Amino acid sequence: MGKTMSEKILSAKSGLDLKAGDIAWVSVDKAMLDDILGPRIQIAEHLPKLSSEIKDVNNVVVISDHYTPPATVKQAEIVKFTRDWSKEQGIKNYYEFKGPCHQVMAEEGHVVPGTVVLGTDSHTCMGGALGAFASGVGSTEMLGIISQGKTWLKVPETILVEWIGSLQKHVMAKDMVLHTIKHIGHSGATYKAIEFVGEAIEALSVDQRMAITNMAVEMGAKVGLMPVDDKVKEYLQDKGIDSYEAYSSDPDASYYQVLKFDASTLSPQVACPHEVDNVHDVSGIKDKAIDQFYLGSCTGGRYSDLEIAANIMKGKKIADGVRLLVSPASQSIWEKACETGILGILAKSGATILAPTCGVCVGLHSGLLGANERCLSTSNRNFIGRMGSTKAEIYLASPATVAISAIKGVIADPCEIKE
């Protein structure tokens, strides 16, 4: 019987011949700590003397992204603690004001095919787009990881999701993953690996693939994985990375479940309050009034996301009485979008351009929702209270859907745009 990607990676990192269901000690290649669940929680509150026990500071990455730029004194003090502790421990891989941690991890070359990457943020699974076994862990579990350099993992069973066909114009990767979540459910893949394959996946840029693996956790999955192809290799080569072991599932690998979808029949999707699997075709909820539109986050703020939004919005204005917030997924994306004029186009349309940050998505700063307000967002969660008031409503959609909807002031279908 052949092996899946997860079985191969964890076998290699444990030195054992593992199969789904096995539990083993696994070496961790990169451990990522963020400001919200990282050093402040682990060091200050649980194990004050852990600093002398870090196994390898070169394998530790610390990223301040949730509380940056700080909006309160408490947030500023948390970021300062994170910054100071990282400096004291000699951690060179410290990043601040660079953007959401998952995008920074990929851009800075910390996510490599065939490696195990664990972080104190559930959307660490985004790294699976680059062929890594990437997953989120809790703060106390991270204590053991940075002190031992390894952790105890169960090898997950794998759900194979195949996407055939070609997407129509203005239908995006975000629509693909929302449609997948609709069918699997918000807990249907609990502690499973989801492997995304097929010609429609292969046609996507690495940028867009990340939007899919990022949301694997919204189905309860441990990891979301994609095979390493020439596009991924080129992405890594641009960062000077050419030495790694890329794994792919064997033809006779055993899967927990196999799902097949046709991209050519897919229409824009919207996740409605208050569950990420409450997904509908945009045609069924068109014309719902929206107060705030959000284009950004580690799910919908990459360069290709901003570019498609700018192409839709060029020469147009957002509707009266609404607001559009734009937060690029990293500082480098911010700079590129500025240099190419994309941010200028969005700003002229009426958008407010923000720093690269997690603040809006997680409801910490930079654009919270008030009671009875609605937001259409490119982010990854729409739980009650996620972006502000518990009486607000959050809808999730693609950058194309958010862009056309911001112009109209209501949820709209980007496929109806007349060229």
CSV table of C-alpha atoms in Angstrom, one decimal:
chain,number,residue,atom,x,y,z
A,1,MET,CA,0.0,0.0,0.0
A,2,GLY,CA,1.4,3.4,-1.0
A,3,LYS,CA,1.7,6.4,1.3
A,4,THR,CA,0.1,9.9,1.3
A,5,MET,CA,2.1,13.1,1.6
A,6,SER,CA,1.5,13.4,5.3
A,7,GLU,CA,2.6,9.8,5.9
A,8,LYS,CA,5.8,10.4,3.9
A,9,ILE,CA,6.7,13.6,5.6
A,10,LEU,CA,6.1,12.5,9.1
A,11,SER,CA,7.9,9.2,8.4
A,12,ALA,CA,10.9,11.1,7.2
A,13,LYS,CA,10.9,13.4,10.3
A,14,SER,CA,10.5,10.6,12.8
A,15,GLY,CA,12.8,8.0,11.2
A,16,LEU,CA,10.0,5.5,11.3
A,17,ASP,CA,7.7,3.8,8.8
A,18,LEU,CA,4.5,5.5,9.7
A,19,LYS,CA,0.9,5.2,8.5
A,20,ALA,CA,-2.3,7.1,9.3
A,21,GLY,CA,-3.2,6.7,12.9
A,22,ASP,CA,0.3,6.1,14.2
A,23,ILE,CA,1.7,8.4,16.9
A,24,ALA,CA,5.4,9.3,16.9
A,25,TRP,CA,8.0,11.9,18.0
A,26,VAL,CA,8.6,14.1,15.0
A,27,SER,CA,11.4,16.6,14.5
A,28,VAL,CA,10.1,20.2,13.9
A,29,ASP,CA,12.0,22.2,11.3
A,30,LYS,CA,10.5,25.6,12.1
A,31,ALA,CA,8.6,26.8,15.2
A,32,MET,CA,6.7,30.0,14.8
A,33,LEU,CA,5.5,32.1,17.7
A,34,ASP,CA,3.3,35.2,17.2
A,35,ASP,CA,2.7,38.1,19.5
A,36,ILE,CA,-0.8,37.0,20.6
A,37,LEU,CA,0.0,33.5,21.7
A,38,GLY,CA,3.7,33.4,21.7
A,39,PRO,CA,6.4,34.5,24.3
A,40,ARG,CA,4.0,36.6,26.5
A,41,ILE,CA,1.8,33.5,27.2
A,42,GLN,CA,4.5,30.9,27.1
A,43,ILE,CA,7.4,32.6,28.9
A,44,ALA,CA,5.8,35.1,31.2
A,45,GLU,CA,2.9,33.0,32.4
A,46,HIS,CA,4.0,29.4,32.2
A,47,LEU,CA,7.7,28.9,32.2
A,48,PRO,CA,9.8,32.0,33.1
A,49,LYS,CA,13.1,30.2,32.8
A,50,LEU,CA,12.5,28.5,29.5
A,51,SER,CA,14.9,30.9,27.7
A,52,SER,CA,17.9,28.9,28.7
A,53,GLU,CA,16.3,25.7,27.3
A,54,ILE,CA,15.6,26.7,23.7
A,55,LYS,CA,16.8,23.8,21.6
A,56,ASP,CA,17.9,25.8,18.5
A,57,VAL,CA,17.2,29.5,18.2
A,58,ASN,CA,17.8,29.3,14.4
A,59,ASN,CA,14.7,27.1,14.1
A,60,VAL,CA,12.5,29.6,16.0
A,61,VAL,CA,10.7,32.4,14.2
A,62,VAL,CA,8.9,35.1,16.2
A,63,ILE,CA,6.4,37.5,14.4
A,64,SER,CA,4.5,40.4,15.9
A,65,ASP,CA,1.5,40.7,13.6
A,66,HIS,CA,-1.8,40.7,15.5
A,67,TYR,CA,-1.1,43.7,17.7
A,68,THR,CA,0.8,45.8,15.1
A,69,PRO,CA,0.5,48.7,14.9
A,70,PRO,CA,-0.5,48.7,18.6
A,71,ALA,CA,-3.8,50.4,19.2
A,72,THR,CA,-3.6,50.4,23.0
A,73,VAL,CA,-1.0,50.6,25.7
A,74,LYS,CA,-1.5,47.0,26.6
A,75,GLN,CA,-1.0,45.9,23.0
A,76,ALA,CA,2.2,48.0,22.8
A,77,GLU,CA,3.5,46.4,25.9
A,78,ILE,CA,2.8,42.9,24.6
A,79,VAL,CA,4.7,43.7,21.4
A,80,LYS,CA,7.5,45.2,23.4
A,81,PHE,CA,7.7,42.1,25.5
A,82,THR,CA,7.8,39.9,22.4
A,83,ARG,CA,10.5,42.1,20.8
A,84,ASP,CA,12.7,42.3,23.9
A,85,TRP,CA,12.5,38.6,24.7
A,86,SER,CA,13.4,37.7,21.1
A,87,LYS,CA,16.4,40.0,21.3
A,88,GLU,CA,17.5,38.6,24.6
A,89,GLN,CA,17.4,35.0,23.3
A,90,GLY,CA,19.4,35.9,20.2
A,91,ILE,CA,16.5,35.0,17.9
A,92,LYS,CA,17.5,36.5,14.5
A,93,ASN,CA,14.2,35.5,12.9
A,94,TYR,CA,12.1,38.2,14.5
A,95,TYR,CA,9.7,40.2,12.4
A,96,GLU,CA,7.5,43.2,13.2
A,97,PHE,CA,5.3,45.4,11.1
A,98,LYS,CA,5.9,42.9,8.2
A,99,GLY,CA,2.4,41.5,8.0
A,100,PRO,CA,0.5,38.4,8.9
A,101,CYS,CA,2.8,35.6,10.1
A,102,HIS,CA,1.8,33.0,7.5
A,103,GLN,CA,2.7,35.3,4.6
A,104,VAL,CA,5.9,36.4,6.3
A,105,MET,CA,6.9,32.8,6.9
A,106,ALA,CA,6.5,32.0,3.2
A,107,GLU,CA,8.1,35.1,1.9
A,108,GLU,CA,11.2,34.9,4.2
A,109,GLY,CA,11.9,31.3,3.2
A,110,HIS,CA,10.9,29.6,6.4
A,111,VAL,CA,8.4,27.2,4.7
A,112,VAL,CA,10.1,24.5,2.6
A,113,PRO,CA,8.7,21.4,1.0
A,114,GLY,CA,9.0,18.2,3.1
A,115,THR,CA,9.5,20.0,6.3
A,116,VAL,CA,7.4,20.2,9.5
A,117,VAL,CA,6.4,23.8,10.4
A,118,LEU,CA,4.3,24.4,13.5
A,119,GLY,CA,3.1,27.7,14.8
A,120,THR,CA,0.9,29.3,17.5
A,121,ASP,CA,-1.7,30.3,14.9
A,122,SER,CA,-4.2,27.9,13.5
A,123,HIS,CA,-3.8,29.2,9.9
A,124,THR,CA,-0.2,28.0,9.9
A,125,CYS,CA,-1.6,25.3,7.6
A,126,MET,CA,-1.3,27.8,4.7
A,127,GLY,CA,2.3,26.5,4.4
A,128,GLY,CA,0.9,23.3,2.8
A,129,ALA,CA,0.7,25.2,-0.5
A,130,LEU,CA,4.5,24.8,-0.5
A,131,GLY,CA,4.4,21.1,0.3
A,132,ALA,CA,5.2,21.4,4.0
A,133,PHE,CA,3.4,19.7,6.8
A,134,ALA,CA,2.4,23.0,8.4
A,135,SER,CA,-0.1,23.2,11.3
A,136,GLY,CA,-1.2,25.3,14.3
A,137,VAL,CA,-0.5,24.2,17.9
A,138,GLY,CA,-1.3,25.6,21.3
A,139,SER,CA,0.9,27.8,23.4
A,140,THR,CA,1.8,25.1,25.9
A,141,GLU,CA,2.5,22.6,23.2
A,142,MET,CA,4.9,25.1,21.7
A,143,LEU,CA,6.8,25.2,24.9
A,144,GLY,CA,7.8,21.6,24.4
A,145,ILE,CA,8.6,22.2,20.7
A,146,ILE,CA,11.1,25.1,21.2
A,147,SER,CA,12.8,23.3,24.2
A,148,GLN,CA,13.0,19.9,22.6
A,149,GLY,CA,13.0,20.6,18.9
A,150,LYS,CA,10.3,17.9,18.3
A,151,THR,CA,6.8,17.0,19.3
A,152,TRP,CA,4.4,14.1,19.5
A,153,LEU,CA,2.1,13.9,16.4
A,154,LYS,CA,-0.5,11.5,15.2
A,155,VAL,CA,-0.3,10.8,11.5
A,156,PRO,CA,-3.6,12.1,10.0
A,157,GLU,CA,-5.8,10.3,7.6
A,158,THR,CA,-6.2,12.1,4.3
A,159,ILE,CA,-9.1,13.5,2.4
A,160,LEU,CA,-8.3,13.9,-1.3
A,161,VAL,CA,-10.0,16.9,-3.0
A,162,GLU,CA,-9.7,17.0,-6.7
A,163,TRP,CA,-10.7,20.1,-8.7
A,164,ILE,CA,-11.1,19.5,-12.5
A,165,GLY,CA,-12.0,22.0,-15.2
A,166,SER,CA,-11.2,25.7,-15.5
A,167,LEU,CA,-12.5,28.6,-13.5
A,168,GLN,CA,-14.5,31.2,-15.3
A,169,LYS,CA,-13.4,34.8,-15.2
A,170,HIS,CA,-13.7,36.5,-11.8
A,171,VAL,CA,-14.1,33.2,-10.0
A,172,MET,CA,-11.2,32.6,-7.7
A,173,ALA,CA,-9.4,30.2,-5.4
A,174,LYS,CA,-11.4,31.6,-2.4
A,175,ASP,CA,-14.6,30.5,-4.1
A,176,MET,CA,-13.1,27.0,-4.5
A,177,VAL,CA,-12.2,26.6,-0.9
A,178,LEU,CA,-15.6,28.0,0.3
A,179,HIS,CA,-17.3,25.5,-1.9
A,180,THR,CA,-15.1,22.7,-0.5
A,181,ILE,CA,-15.9,23.8,3.1
A,182,LYS,CA,-19.6,23.8,2.3
A,183,HIS,CA,-19.5,20.1,1.4
A,184,ILE,CA,-17.0,18.9,4.1
A,185,GLY,CA,-18.4,21.1,6.9
A,186,HIS,CA,-16.7,23.1,9.5
A,187,SER,CA,-15.7,20.0,11.5
A,188,GLY,CA,-15.9,17.3,8.8
A,189,ALA,CA,-12.1,17.0,8.4
A,190,THR,CA,-11.2,17.2,12.1
A,191,TYR,CA,-7.6,16.0,12.5
A,192,LYS,CA,-7.4,15.0,8.9
A,193,ALA,CA,-5.1,16.1,6.1
A,194,ILE,CA,-6.7,17.6,3.1
A,195,GLU,CA,-4.8,17.1,-0.1
A,196,PHE,CA,-5.8,19.4,-3.0
A,197,VAL,CA,-5.1,18.2,-6.5
A,198,GLY,CA,-6.3,18.5,-10.1
A,199,GLU,CA,-6.0,20.6,-13.2
A,200,ALA,CA,-7.8,23.6,-11.6
A,201,ILE,CA,-5.4,23.6,-8.7
A,202,GLU,CA,-2.4,23.3,-11.0
A,203,ALA,CA,-3.7,26.4,-13.0
A,204,LEU,CA,-3.6,28.6,-9.9
A,205,SER,CA,-0.7,30.8,-9.0
A,206,VAL,CA,1.1,30.0,-5.7
A,207,ASP,CA,-0.6,33.2,-4.3
A,208,GLN,CA,-4.0,31.8,-5.0
A,209,ARG,CA,-3.2,28.3,-3.8
A,210,MET,CA,-2.3,29.7,-0.4
A,211,ALA,CA,-5.8,31.0,0.0
A,212,ILE,CA,-7.0,27.4,-0.2
A,213,THR,CA,-4.6,25.7,2.2
A,214,ASN,CA,-5.0,28.6,4.6
A,215,MET,CA,-8.6,27.6,5.2
A,216,ALA,CA,-8.1,23.9,5.6
A,217,VAL,CA,-8.4,24.5,9.3
A,218,GLU,CA,-11.9,25.9,8.8
A,219,MET,CA,-12.9,22.3,8.1
A,220,GLY,CA,-11.1,21.1,11.2
A,221,ALA,CA,-8.1,19.8,9.3
A,222,LYS,CA,-4.7,19.4,10.8
A,223,VAL,CA,-3.0,20.3,7.5
A,224,GLY,CA,-3.9,21.3,3.9
A,225,LEU,CA,-1.4,20.0,1.3
A,226,MET,CA,-0.7,20.5,-2.3
A,227,PRO,CA,1.9,18.8,-4.5
A,228,VAL,CA,5.1,20.6,-5.3
A,229,ASP,CA,5.2,21.5,-9.0
A,230,ASP,CA,7.2,23.9,-11.3
A,231,LYS,CA,5.3,26.9,-10.0
A,232,VAL,CA,6.2,26.2,-6.4
A,233,LYS,CA,9.8,25.4,-7.4
A,234,GLU,CA,10.0,28.8,-9.2
A,235,TYR,CA,8.5,30.5,-6.2
A,236,LEU,CA,11.2,28.9,-4.0
A,237,GLN,CA,14.0,29.6,-6.4
A,238,ASP,CA,13.2,33.3,-6.3
A,239,LYS,CA,14.0,33.1,-2.6
A,240,GLY,CA,17.2,31.2,-3.1
A,241,ILE,CA,15.8,27.9,-2.0
A,242,ASP,CA,16.7,24.9,-4.1
A,243,SER,CA,17.6,22.2,-1.6
A,244,TYR,CA,14.7,20.3,-0.2
A,245,GLU,CA,12.8,16.9,-0.4
A,246,ALA,CA,9.4,17.3,-2.0
A,247,TYR,CA,7.0,14.5,-1.4
A,248,SER,CA,3.9,13.4,-3.3
A,249,SER,CA,1.3,10.8,-2.6
A,250,ASP,CA,1.6,7.4,-4.2
A,251,PRO,CA,-1.0,6.4,-6.8
A,252,ASP,CA,-2.1,3.5,-4.5
A,253,ALA,CA,-2.2,5.6,-1.3
A,254,SER,CA,-5.2,5.0,0.9
A,255,TYR,CA,-7.6,7.9,1.5
A,256,TYR,CA,-10.3,8.5,4.1
A,257,GLN,CA,-12.5,10.2,1.5
A,258,VAL,CA,-12.2,11.3,-2.1
A,259,LEU,CA,-14.2,14.3,-3.3
A,260,LYS,CA,-14.3,15.7,-6.9
A,261,PHE,CA,-15.5,19.1,-8.0
A,262,ASP,CA,-15.7,20.9,-11.4
A,263,ALA,CA,-14.3,24.4,-11.4
A,264,SER,CA,-16.0,25.2,-14.7
A,265,THR,CA,-19.4,25.0,-13.1
A,266,LEU,CA,-18.4,27.0,-10.0
A,267,SER,CA,-20.0,30.4,-9.4
A,268,PRO,CA,-18.8,33.0,-6.8
A,269,GLN,CA,-19.4,31.8,-3.3
A,270,VAL,CA,-20.3,33.7,0.0
A,271,ALA,CA,-20.1,32.3,3.5
A,272,CYS,CA,-22.9,33.8,5.5
A,273,PRO,CA,-23.1,34.5,9.3
A,274,HIS,CA,-22.2,32.9,11.6
A,275,GLU,CA,-20.5,29.8,10.2
A,276,VAL,CA,-17.8,29.4,7.6
A,277,ASP,CA,-19.7,26.4,6.1
A,278,ASN,CA,-22.9,28.4,5.7
A,279,VAL,CA,-21.9,28.9,2.0
A,280,HIS,CA,-24.2,29.9,-0.8
A,281,ASP,CA,-23.9,30.9,-4.4
A,282,VAL,CA,-23.7,34.7,-4.6
A,283,SER,CA,-26.8,34.7,-6.8
A,284,GLY,CA,-28.9,33.6,-3.8
A,285,ILE,CA,-27.9,36.5,-1.6
A,286,LYS,CA,-27.3,39.3,-4.0
A,287,ASP,CA,-28.4,42.9,-3.1
A,288,LYS,CA,-27.9,42.4,0.7
A,289,ALA,CA,-26.7,45.8,2.0
A,290,ILE,CA,-23.2,46.0,3.4
A,291,ASP,CA,-21.6,48.7,5.6
A,292,GLN,CA,-17.9,47.7,5.5
A,293,PHE,CA,-15.8,45.9,2.9
A,294,TYR,CA,-12.5,44.3,3.8
A,295,LEU,CA,-9.8,43.4,1.2
A,296,GLY,CA,-6.8,41.9,3.0
A,297,SER,CA,-5.6,39.4,5.6
A,298,CYS,CA,-3.4,36.3,5.1
A,299,THR,CA,-6.3,34.8,3.0
A,300,GLY,CA,-7.2,37.7,0.7
A,301,GLY,CA,-4.5,40.3,0.7
A,302,ARG,CA,-1.8,38.9,-1.6
A,303,TYR,CA,-0.7,40.8,-4.7
A,304,SER,CA,-3.0,38.9,-7.1
A,305,ASP,CA,-5.9,39.6,-4.8
A,306,LEU,CA,-5.2,43.3,-4.8
A,307,GLU,CA,-4.6,43.3,-8.5
A,308,ILE,CA,-7.9,41.7,-9.5
A,309,ALA,CA,-9.7,44.1,-7.2
A,310,ALA,CA,-7.9,47.1,-8.7
A,311,ASN,CA,-8.8,45.9,-12.2
A,312,ILE,CA,-12.5,45.8,-11.3
A,313,MET,CA,-12.5,49.1,-9.4
A,314,LYS,CA,-10.3,51.2,-11.8
A,315,GLY,CA,-12.0,54.5,-12.6
A,316,LYS,CA,-14.9,53.7,-10.3
A,317,LYS,CA,-16.0,54.8,-6.8
A,318,ILE,CA,-17.2,52.8,-3.8
A,319,ALA,CA,-20.9,53.4,-3.1
A,320,ASP,CA,-22.0,56.3,-0.9
A,321,GLY,CA,-22.2,55.5,2.8
A,322,VAL,CA,-19.9,52.4,2.8
A,323,ARG,CA,-16.2,52.0,3.7
A,324,LEU,CA,-13.6,49.8,2.0
A,325,LEU,CA,-10.5,48.9,4.1
A,326,VAL,CA,-7.4,47.5,2.3
A,327,SER,CA,-4.6,45.7,4.1
A,328,PRO,CA,-1.9,44.0,2.0
A,329,ALA,CA,-0.8,40.6,3.3
A,330,SER,CA,2.8,41.8,3.8
A,331,GLN,CA,5.1,44.9,3.7
A,332,SER,CA,6.7,43.6,0.5
A,333,ILE,CA,3.2,43.2,-1.1
A,334,TRP,CA,2.3,46.7,0.1
A,335,GLU,CA,5.5,48.1,-1.6
A,336,LYS,CA,4.9,46.2,-4.8
A,337,ALA,CA,1.3,47.2,-5.0
A,338,CYS,CA,2.3,50.8,-4.4
A,339,GLU,CA,5.0,50.8,-7.1
A,340,THR,CA,2.7,49.3,-9.7
A,341,GLY,CA,-0.1,51.8,-8.9
A,342,ILE,CA,-2.5,49.3,-7.5
A,343,LEU,CA,-2.8,51.0,-4.1
A,344,GLY,CA,-3.3,54.3,-5.9
A,345,ILE,CA,-6.2,52.9,-7.9
A,346,LEU,CA,-7.9,51.5,-4.8
A,347,ALA,CA,-7.3,54.7,-2.9
A,348,LYS,CA,-8.9,56.8,-5.7
A,349,SER,CA,-11.9,54.5,-5.6
A,350,GLY,CA,-12.4,55.5,-2.0
A,351,ALA,CA,-10.5,52.8,-0.1
A,352,THR,CA,-8.6,53.4,3.1
A,353,ILE,CA,-5.2,51.8,2.8
A,354,LEU,CA,-4.0,50.2,6.0
A,355,ALA,CA,-0.7,48.7,7.2
A,356,PRO,CA,-0.1,45.0,6.7
A,357,THR,CA,-1.7,43.5,9.8
A,358,CYS,CA,-4.0,41.0,11.4
A,359,GLY,CA,-5.8,43.7,13.2
A,360,VAL,CA,-9.0,44.0,11.1
A,361,CYS,CA,-9.5,40.3,10.6
A,362,VAL,CA,-9.3,39.3,14.2
A,363,GLY,CA,-11.1,42.4,15.5
A,364,LEU,CA,-8.2,44.0,17.5
A,365,HIS,CA,-7.8,47.3,15.8
A,366,SER,CA,-7.9,49.3,12.5
A,367,GLY,CA,-11.6,48.9,11.6
A,368,LEU,CA,-13.9,47.1,14.1
A,369,LEU,CA,-17.6,46.6,13.4
A,370,GLY,CA,-20.3,48.2,15.5
A,371,ALA,CA,-23.6,46.6,16.5
A,372,ASN,CA,-25.9,45.8,13.6
A,373,GLU,CA,-23.2,46.4,11.0
A,374,ARG,CA,-22.4,44.0,8.2
A,375,CYS,CA,-19.0,43.3,6.6
A,376,LEU,CA,-18.1,41.5,3.4
A,377,SER,CA,-14.5,40.3,3.9
A,378,THR,CA,-11.8,38.3,2.1
A,379,SER,CA,-10.6,37.0,5.5
A,380,ASN,CA,-11.1,33.4,6.7
A,381,ARG,CA,-13.6,33.5,9.6
A,382,ASN,CA,-17.0,34.9,10.3
A,383,PHE,CA,-17.7,33.8,13.9
A,384,ILE,CA,-19.8,36.0,16.1
A,385,GLY,CA,-17.7,38.9,17.4
A,386,ARG,CA,-14.8,38.0,15.2
A,387,MET,CA,-14.4,41.6,13.8
A,388,GLY,CA,-15.9,43.6,16.6
A,389,SER,CA,-19.5,43.7,18.0
A,390,THR,CA,-21.2,40.4,18.7
A,391,LYS,CA,-24.2,42.0,17.1
A,392,ALA,CA,-22.4,42.5,13.8
A,393,GLU,CA,-22.6,40.1,10.8
A,394,ILE,CA,-19.6,38.9,8.7
A,395,TYR,CA,-19.8,37.5,5.2
A,396,LEU,CA,-16.8,35.9,3.5
A,397,ALA,CA,-16.1,36.2,-0.2
A,398,SER,CA,-13.4,36.5,-2.8
A,399,PRO,CA,-11.5,39.7,-3.6
A,400,ALA,CA,-13.4,39.9,-6.9
A,401,THR,CA,-16.7,39.7,-5.1
A,402,VAL,CA,-15.7,42.2,-2.5
A,403,ALA,CA,-14.5,44.7,-5.2
A,404,ILE,CA,-17.7,44.7,-7.3
A,405,SER,CA,-19.8,44.7,-4.1
A,406,ALA,CA,-18.0,47.7,-2.7
A,407,ILE,CA,-18.8,49.7,-5.9
A,408,LYS,CA,-22.5,48.7,-5.6
A,409,GLY,CA,-22.8,48.9,-1.8
A,410,VAL,CA,-24.5,45.5,-1.7
A,411,ILE,CA,-23.4,41.9,-2.3
A,412,ALA,CA,-22.9,41.5,-6.0
A,413,ASP,CA,-21.8,39.0,-8.6
A,414,PRO,CA,-18.5,39.8,-10.2
A,415,CYS,CA,-19.3,37.4,-13.1
A,416,GLU,CA,-22.0,39.9,-14.2
A,417,ILE,CA,-19.4,42.6,-14.8
A,418,LYS,CA,-19.8,43.9,-18.3
A,419,GLU,CA,-16.4,44.4,-20.1
